[in-house]
Coordinates of C-alpha atoms in Angstrom, one line a residue:
X163 CA 174.9 80.1 260.9
X164 CA 172.7 78.9 263.7
X165 CA 170.9 75.6 263.5
X166 CA 167.6 77.2 262.4
X167 CA 169.2 79.1 259.6
X168 CA 171.2 76.1 258.5
X169 CA 168.1 73.9 258.6
X170 CA 166.0 76.5 256.6
X171 CA 168.7 76.8 253.9
X172 CA 169.1 73.0 253.6
X173 CA 165.3 72.5 253.4
X174 CA 165.1 75.2 250.7
X175 CA 167.8 73.4 248.6
X176 CA 166.0 70.1 249.0
X177 CA 162.8 71.6 247.6
X178 CA 164.5 72.8 244.4
X179 CA 165.0 71.0 241.1
X180 CA 168.4 70.6 239.4
X181 CA 169.0 71.9 235.9
X182 CA 172.3 70.7 234.5
X183 CA 174.1 73.3 232.4
X184 CA 177.3 73.1 230.4
X185 CA 179.0 76.4 229.4
X186 CA 180.6 75.5 226.0
X187 CA 183.1 78.3 225.7
X188 CA 184.2 78.0 229.4
X189 CA 184.2 74.2 229.2
X190 CA 182.6 74.0 232.6
X191 CA 179.6 72.1 234.0
X192 CA 177.1 73.7 236.5
X193 CA 174.1 72.6 238.5
X194 CA 171.4 75.2 238.7
X195 CA 169.1 74.8 241.8
X196 CA 165.8 76.4 241.1
X197 CA 162.2 76.2 242.4
X198 CA 159.5 74.7 240.3
X199 CA 157.5 77.9 240.4
X200 CA 160.5 80.1 239.2
X201 CA 160.5 81.3 235.6
X202 CA 163.0 81.5 232.8
X203 CA 164.1 85.0 233.8
X204 CA 165.2 83.8 237.2
X205 CA 166.9 80.8 235.6
X206 CA 168.9 83.2 233.4
X207 CA 170.0 85.1 236.5
X208 CA 171.1 81.9 238.2
X209 CA 173.1 80.9 235.1
X210 CA 174.7 84.4 235.2
X211 CA 175.7 83.9 238.9
X212 CA 177.6 80.7 238.1
X213 CA 179.0 81.5 234.6
X214 CA 179.2 85.3 234.6
X215 CA 177.5 85.3 231.2
X216 CA 174.8 88.1 231.2
X217 CA 171.3 87.1 230.4
X218 CA 171.2 89.0 227.1
X219 CA 174.3 87.2 225.9
X220 CA 173.1 83.7 226.7
X221 CA 172.2 81.3 223.9
X222 CA 170.8 77.9 224.8
X223 CA 171.0 74.6 222.9
X224 CA 169.3 71.3 224.0
X225 CA 169.8 68.1 222.1
X226 CA 171.0 69.8 219.0
X227 CA 168.2 72.4 218.8
X228 CA 168.2 76.1 219.7
X229 CA 166.3 76.3 223.0
X230 CA 164.2 79.5 223.4
X231 CA 162.7 79.8 226.9
X232 CA 159.9 82.3 227.2
X233 CA 160.4 84.6 230.2
X234 CA 157.3 83.4 231.8
X235 CA 158.0 79.7 231.3
X236 CA 158.1 77.9 234.7
X237 CA 161.1 75.7 235.6
X238 CA 158.9 72.7 236.0
X239 CA 158.3 72.9 232.2
X240 CA 162.0 73.0 231.3
X241 CA 163.4 70.0 229.4
X242 CA 164.8 67.2 231.6
X243 CA 168.6 67.3 232.0
X244 CA 171.3 65.1 233.3
X245 CA 175.1 65.5 233.7
X246 CA 175.5 63.6 230.3
X247 CA 172.7 65.6 228.6
X248 CA 172.7 69.1 229.9
X249 CA 171.5 72.4 228.4
X250 CA 174.4 73.9 226.5
X251 CA 174.9 77.7 227.1
X252 CA 176.8 79.8 224.6
X253 CA 177.9 83.4 225.1
X254 CA 177.6 85.9 222.3
X255 CA 180.7 87.6 223.6
X256 CA 184.2 86.3 224.4
X257 CA 184.6 84.6 227.8
X258 CA 187.6 82.9 229.5
X259 CA 188.1 79.2 229.4
X260 CA 187.7 77.6 232.9
X261 CA 187.7 73.9 232.4
X262 CA 187.4 71.3 235.1
X263 CA 188.6 72.6 238.5
X264 CA 190.3 69.9 240.5
X265 CA 193.1 69.6 243.0
X266 CA 196.4 68.1 242.0
X267 CA 197.4 65.5 244.6
X268 CA 200.5 63.3 244.8
X269 CA 201.1 59.8 246.0
X270 CA 202.4 59.5 249.6
X271 CA 206.0 58.2 250.0
X272 CA 206.2 54.5 250.5
X273 CA 208.6 53.5 253.3
X274 CA 210.6 50.3 252.8
X275 CA 210.6 49.3 256.5
X276 CA 208.1 46.8 257.7
X277 CA 205.5 48.4 259.9
X278 CA 201.8 47.2 259.9
X279 CA 200.4 50.5 261.3
X280 CA 202.2 52.8 258.9
X281 CA 201.6 50.4 256.0
X282 CA 197.8 50.5 256.6
X283 CA 197.9 54.3 256.8
X284 CA 200.0 54.5 253.6
X285 CA 197.7 52.1 251.7
X286 CA 194.6 54.1 252.7
X287 CA 196.2 57.3 251.4
X288 CA 197.2 55.7 248.2
X289 CA 193.7 54.2 247.7
X290 CA 192.2 57.7 248.2
X291 CA 194.6 59.3 245.7
X292 CA 193.9 56.7 243.0
X293 CA 190.2 56.8 243.6
X294 CA 190.3 60.6 243.2
X295 CA 192.2 60.2 240.0
X296 CA 189.5 57.8 238.7
X297 CA 186.8 60.3 239.4
X298 CA 188.7 63.1 237.8
X299 CA 189.5 61.0 234.7
X300 CA 185.7 60.3 234.2
X301 CA 184.9 64.0 234.6
X302 CA 187.6 65.0 232.1
X303 CA 186.3 62.5 229.6
X304 CA 182.7 63.7 230.1
X305 CA 183.7 67.3 229.6
X306 CA 185.5 66.5 226.3
X307 CA 182.5 64.5 225.1
X308 CA 180.2 67.4 225.9
X309 CA 182.5 69.7 224.1
X310 CA 182.5 67.5 221.0
X311 CA 178.7 67.3 221.1
X312 CA 178.3 71.0 221.7
X313 CA 180.7 72.1 219.0
X314 CA 179.0 69.8 216.5
X315 CA 175.6 71.3 217.4
X316 CA 177.0 74.8 217.3
X317 CA 178.4 74.3 213.8
X318 CA 174.9 73.2 212.6
X319 CA 173.3 76.3 214.1
X320 CA 176.0 78.5 212.4
X321 CA 175.2 76.8 209.1
X322 CA 171.5 77.7 209.6
X323 CA 172.5 81.3 210.2
X324 CA 174.6 81.2 207.1
X325 CA 171.7 79.9 205.0
X326 CA 169.4 82.6 206.4
X327 CA 171.9 85.3 205.5
X328 CA 172.5 83.8 202.1
X329 CA 168.7 83.7 201.5
X330 CA 168.4 87.3 202.6
X331 CA 171.2 88.4 200.3
X332 CA 169.5 86.7 197.3
X333 CA 166.3 88.5 198.2
X334 CA 168.0 91.8 198.4
X335 CA 169.8 91.3 195.1
X336 CA 166.5 90.6 193.3
X337 CA 164.9 93.7 194.8
X338 CA 168.0 95.8 194.0
X339 CA 168.0 94.7 190.3
X340 CA 164.2 95.3 190.0
X341 CA 164.6 98.8 191.4
X342 CA 167.6 99.5 189.2
X343 CA 165.7 98.5 186.1
X344 CA 162.7 100.6 187.1
X345 CA 164.9 103.6 187.7
X346 CA 166.7 103.2 184.3
X347 CA 163.2 103.1 182.6
X348 CA 162.1 106.2 184.4
X349 CA 165.3 108.1 183.4
X350 CA 164.8 107.0 179.8
X351 CA 161.1 108.1 179.7
X352 CA 161.5 111.4 181.6
X353 CA 164.9 112.5 180.3
X354 CA 163.5 115.4 178.3
X355 CA 161.9 117.0 181.3
X356 CA 163.8 119.7 183.2
X357 CA 162.1 119.0 186.5
X358 CA 164.0 118.4 189.7
X359 CA 162.3 115.0 190.0
X360 CA 164.4 113.8 187.0
X361 CA 167.6 114.9 188.8
X362 CA 166.4 113.0 191.9
X363 CA 165.9 109.9 189.8
X364 CA 169.4 110.2 188.4
X365 CA 170.7 110.6 191.9
X366 CA 168.8 107.5 193.1
X367 CA 170.3 105.5 190.1
X368 CA 173.8 106.5 191.2
X369 CA 173.1 105.4 194.7
X370 CA 171.7 102.1 193.5
X371 CA 174.8 101.5 191.4
X372 CA 176.9 102.2 194.5
X373 CA 174.8 99.6 196.5
X374 CA 175.2 97.1 193.7
X375 CA 179.0 97.5 193.9
X376 CA 178.8 96.1 197.5
X377 CA 177.3 92.9 196.2
X378 CA 180.6 91.4 195.3
X379 CA 182.0 92.1 198.8
X380 CA 179.1 90.4 200.4
X381 CA 179.3 87.3 198.1
X382 CA 183.0 87.0 198.8
X383 CA 182.6 87.2 202.5
X384 CA 179.8 84.6 202.4
X385 CA 181.9 82.3 200.3
X386 CA 184.8 82.7 202.8
X387 CA 182.4 81.7 205.7
X388 CA 181.1 78.7 203.8
X389 CA 184.7 77.5 203.1
X390 CA 185.5 77.8 206.9
X391 CA 182.5 75.7 207.8
X392 CA 183.1 72.9 205.3
X393 CA 184.6 69.6 206.5
X394 CA 188.1 70.6 205.6
X395 CA 187.7 74.2 206.6
X396 CA 189.2 76.3 209.4
X397 CA 186.1 75.8 211.7
X398 CA 185.4 72.1 211.1
X399 CA 185.2 69.8 214.1
X400 CA 187.5 67.1 212.7
X401 CA 190.2 68.0 215.4
X402 CA 187.8 67.0 218.1
X403 CA 187.9 63.4 216.9
X404 CA 191.7 63.4 216.9
X405 CA 192.7 65.2 220.0
X406 CA 192.0 64.5 223.7
X407 CA 190.7 61.3 225.2
X408 CA 187.8 59.2 223.9
X409 CA 185.6 56.5 225.4
X410 CA 187.3 53.9 223.2
X411 CA 190.6 54.6 225.0
X412 CA 188.9 53.2 228.2
X413 CA 191.2 55.1 230.5
X414 CA 188.7 55.3 233.4
X415 CA 188.2 51.6 233.1
X416 CA 191.9 50.9 233.1
X417 CA 192.3 53.1 236.2
X418 CA 189.4 51.3 237.9
X419 CA 191.1 47.9 237.4
X420 CA 194.3 49.3 239.1
X421 CA 192.2 50.9 241.8
X422 CA 190.5 47.5 242.5
X423 CA 193.8 45.8 242.9
X424 CA 195.0 48.6 245.3
X425 CA 191.8 48.4 247.3
X426 CA 192.2 44.7 247.8
X427 CA 195.7 45.2 249.1
X428 CA 194.5 47.9 251.4
X429 CA 191.9 45.6 252.9
X430 CA 194.5 42.8 253.3
X431 CA 196.7 45.3 255.2
X432 CA 193.8 46.0 257.5
X433 CA 193.5 42.3 258.2
X434 CA 197.3 42.0 258.8
X435 CA 197.1 44.9 261.2
X436 CA 194.4 43.1 263.2
X437 CA 196.8 40.2 263.6
X438 CA 199.4 42.5 265.2
X439 CA 202.1 40.0 264.4
X440 CA 202.5 37.9 261.2
X441 CA 204.2 34.6 260.7
X442 CA 207.3 34.7 258.6
X443 CA 205.6 33.6 255.4
X444 CA 202.7 36.0 255.8
X445 CA 205.2 38.8 256.5
X446 CA 207.0 38.1 253.2
X447 CA 203.6 38.2 251.4
X448 CA 202.8 41.4 253.1
X449 CA 206.1 42.9 251.9
X450 CA 205.4 41.6 248.4
X451 CA 201.9 43.2 248.4
X452 CA 203.5 46.4 249.5
X453 CA 205.7 46.4 246.4
X454 CA 202.7 45.6 244.2
X455 CA 200.7 48.4 245.8
X456 CA 203.5 50.9 244.9
X457 CA 203.7 49.6 241.3
X458 CA 200.0 49.7 240.8
X459 CA 199.7 53.2 242.2
X460 CA 202.7 54.5 240.1
X461 CA 201.2 53.0 237.0
X462 CA 197.8 54.5 237.8
X463 CA 199.1 58.0 238.3
X464 CA 201.3 57.8 235.2
X465 CA 198.2 56.8 233.2
X466 CA 196.2 59.5 234.7
X467 CA 198.7 62.3 234.0
X468 CA 199.9 61.2 230.5
X469 CA 196.7 59.8 229.0
X470 CA 194.1 61.8 230.8
X471 CA 195.4 65.2 232.1
X472 CA 197.9 66.0 229.3
X473 CA 195.6 65.1 226.5
X474 CA 192.8 67.0 228.1
X475 CA 194.9 70.1 228.4
X476 CA 195.9 69.8 224.7
X477 CA 192.2 69.5 223.9
X478 CA 191.4 72.5 226.1
X479 CA 193.9 74.7 224.3
X480 CA 192.6 73.8 220.8
X481 CA 189.0 74.3 222.0
X482 CA 189.9 77.8 223.2
X483 CA 191.4 78.7 219.9
X484 CA 188.5 77.2 218.0
X485 CA 186.0 79.2 220.1
X486 CA 187.8 82.4 219.4
X487 CA 187.7 81.8 215.7
X488 CA 184.0 80.8 215.9
X489 CA 183.1 84.0 217.7
X490 CA 184.8 86.1 215.0
X491 CA 183.0 84.3 212.3
X492 CA 179.6 84.7 213.9
X493 CA 180.3 88.4 214.3
X494 CA 181.2 88.6 210.7
X495 CA 178.1 86.7 209.7
X496 CA 176.0 89.0 211.9
X497 CA 177.5 92.1 210.3
X498 CA 176.7 90.8 206.8
X499 CA 173.2 90.1 207.8
X500 CA 172.8 93.6 209.1
X501 CA 174.3 95.0 205.9
X502 CA 171.7 93.1 203.9
X503 CA 168.8 94.5 205.9
X504 CA 170.3 98.0 205.6
X505 CA 170.5 97.7 201.8
X506 CA 167.0 96.3 201.7
X507 CA 165.7 99.3 203.6
X508 CA 167.5 101.7 201.3
X509 CA 166.2 99.9 198.2
X510 CA 162.6 99.9 199.5
X511 CA 162.8 103.6 200.1
X512 CA 164.1 104.3 196.6
X513 CA 161.5 102.1 195.0
X514 CA 158.7 103.8 196.8
X515 CA 160.0 107.2 195.6
X516 CA 160.2 105.9 192.0
X517 CA 156.7 104.5 192.2
X518 CA 155.4 107.8 193.5
X519 CA 157.1 109.7 190.6
X520 CA 155.6 107.2 188.1
X521 CA 152.2 108.2 189.4
X522 CA 152.7 112.0 189.5
X523 CA 155.1 112.8 186.6
X524 CA 152.8 111.7 183.7
X525 CA 150.1 114.2 185.0
X526 CA 152.7 117.0 185.1
X527 CA 153.8 116.1 181.5
X528 CA 150.2 116.3 180.2
X529 CA 149.5 119.5 182.2
X530 CA 152.7 121.1 180.8
X531 CA 151.8 120.1 177.3
X532 CA 148.3 121.5 177.6
X533 CA 149.6 124.8 179.0
X534 CA 152.0 125.2 176.1
X535 CA 149.3 124.3 173.6
X536 CA 147.1 127.3 174.8
X537 CA 150.0 129.8 174.6
X538 CA 150.9 129.1 171.0
X539 CA 149.4 131.0 168.1
X540 CA 146.9 128.9 166.1
X541 CA 149.3 127.8 163.5
X542 CA 148.1 124.8 161.5
X543 CA 150.9 122.3 161.1
X544 CA 151.4 120.2 158.0
X545 CA 149.9 116.7 157.8
X546 CA 153.3 115.1 158.2
X547 CA 153.9 117.0 161.5
X548 CA 150.5 115.9 162.8
X549 CA 151.3 112.3 162.0
X550 CA 154.7 112.6 163.7
X551 CA 153.2 114.1 166.8
X552 CA 150.4 111.5 167.0
X553 CA 152.9 108.7 166.6
X554 CA 155.2 110.2 169.3
X555 CA 152.4 110.6 171.8
X556 CA 151.2 107.0 171.0
X557 CA 154.8 105.7 171.5
X558 CA 155.1 107.6 174.8
X559 CA 151.8 106.2 176.0
X560 CA 152.8 102.6 175.1
X561 CA 156.1 103.0 176.9
X562 CA 154.4 104.4 180.1
X563 CA 151.9 101.5 179.9
X564 CA 154.8 99.1 179.6
X565 CA 156.5 100.6 182.7
X566 CA 153.4 100.4 184.7
X567 CA 152.8 96.8 183.7
X568 CA 156.5 95.9 184.5
X569 CA 156.2 97.6 187.9
X570 CA 153.1 95.6 188.7
X571 CA 154.8 92.4 187.7
X572 CA 157.9 93.2 189.8
X573 CA 155.8 94.1 192.8
X574 CA 153.9 90.8 192.4
X575 CA 157.2 88.9 192.1
X576 CA 158.5 90.6 195.3
X577 CA 155.3 89.9 197.2
X578 CA 155.6 86.2 196.2
X579 CA 159.3 86.1 197.1
X580 CA 158.6 87.8 200.4
X581 CA 155.9 85.3 201.3
X582 CA 158.3 82.4 200.7
X583 CA 160.9 84.0 202.9
X584 CA 158.5 84.3 205.8
X585 CA 157.9 80.5 206.1
X586 CA 160.2 79.0 203.4
X587 CA 162.9 77.1 205.2
X588 CA 162.4 75.0 208.4
X589 CA 164.2 76.6 211.4
X590 CA 165.6 74.3 214.0
X591 CA 164.2 76.0 217.1
X592 CA 162.5 74.8 220.3
X593 CA 160.3 77.5 221.7
X594 CA 159.4 76.5 225.2

């Protein structure tokens, strides 16, 4: 790059705002540099460039609520983020865990011989290594805290999805039972007709019974999901409070205390070097400080590896396994939800057909009876026969009126239930 290009690119970055993003499944933090006038679509593309999660697979959570960014929403209207309070991004498909990328560095060798110049260089290198370890320890702790928070929020969102699916299942069962009863009534009333419509009703009844048989499978699957989400279930977040490092461990603070002691020794070595030659007593103190420097540094790196890095890697492995199980559960929940909608669509189609038959078949019955009446010879039946025919027609009329009334009540019930499902339960969504 020439100076002009470098200056132009630097100026462009300085005029952008930073949106902090944390990829939950990848367990990695990112900074998205975006202009105020850019919209959410561009933001999703920038997230993809850093996380490799396609825009259509990105789910966003902010402060425990689902964050829905309208495509035209400008970046200046995005919620304010920090490293400790980022936007959580979740992928709908499996992604590889990345974690915190850092360089593993070792302490330099400490020579036993007395040499002011080499001792200053060694102390400087040791100070740099321990300072780097302090910074990485803070980042590892932050990543784990963000994971704990993100997992807790994600569980709540999955519970909401479960409740919506359970509600939809209940609605579908009610519609299925109503349609089943109406179909059985229709079969009972029109069973003496030889019309093809009656065969169609019987066929519909068989299909409804088949759909009803899947109800048990759906309920079993929903109960299995509920058990996994309970506090003692397979997908609870209790392990996050047991594994890894926690703020109460105060590991970064312990490292900082050791770093302060090491830094003080380093500054003292710089002063000793300026003297060029030390008196005997000062020389002995210098050698003693050198031993303390080595002990502090060794203690700091042991603390960093055993208490910070090793526990973080254990936490990372369990988080990866939890995310894999979570993704399978969400796909199972999505499949159940789709199955409920498919059953609802089938039931609605059958109900419409039965309603149509209830309107047309009575007219065909009366038309058929009228036609038969004109073809018969005028034979005068007995009074008992006339009474039986009158009672039969009256009973048929009452049954048909009862079916029509029950259909109207069922439709009214479904309309009321549908109105409740449209705005019944509060949904935890931020629509920006």
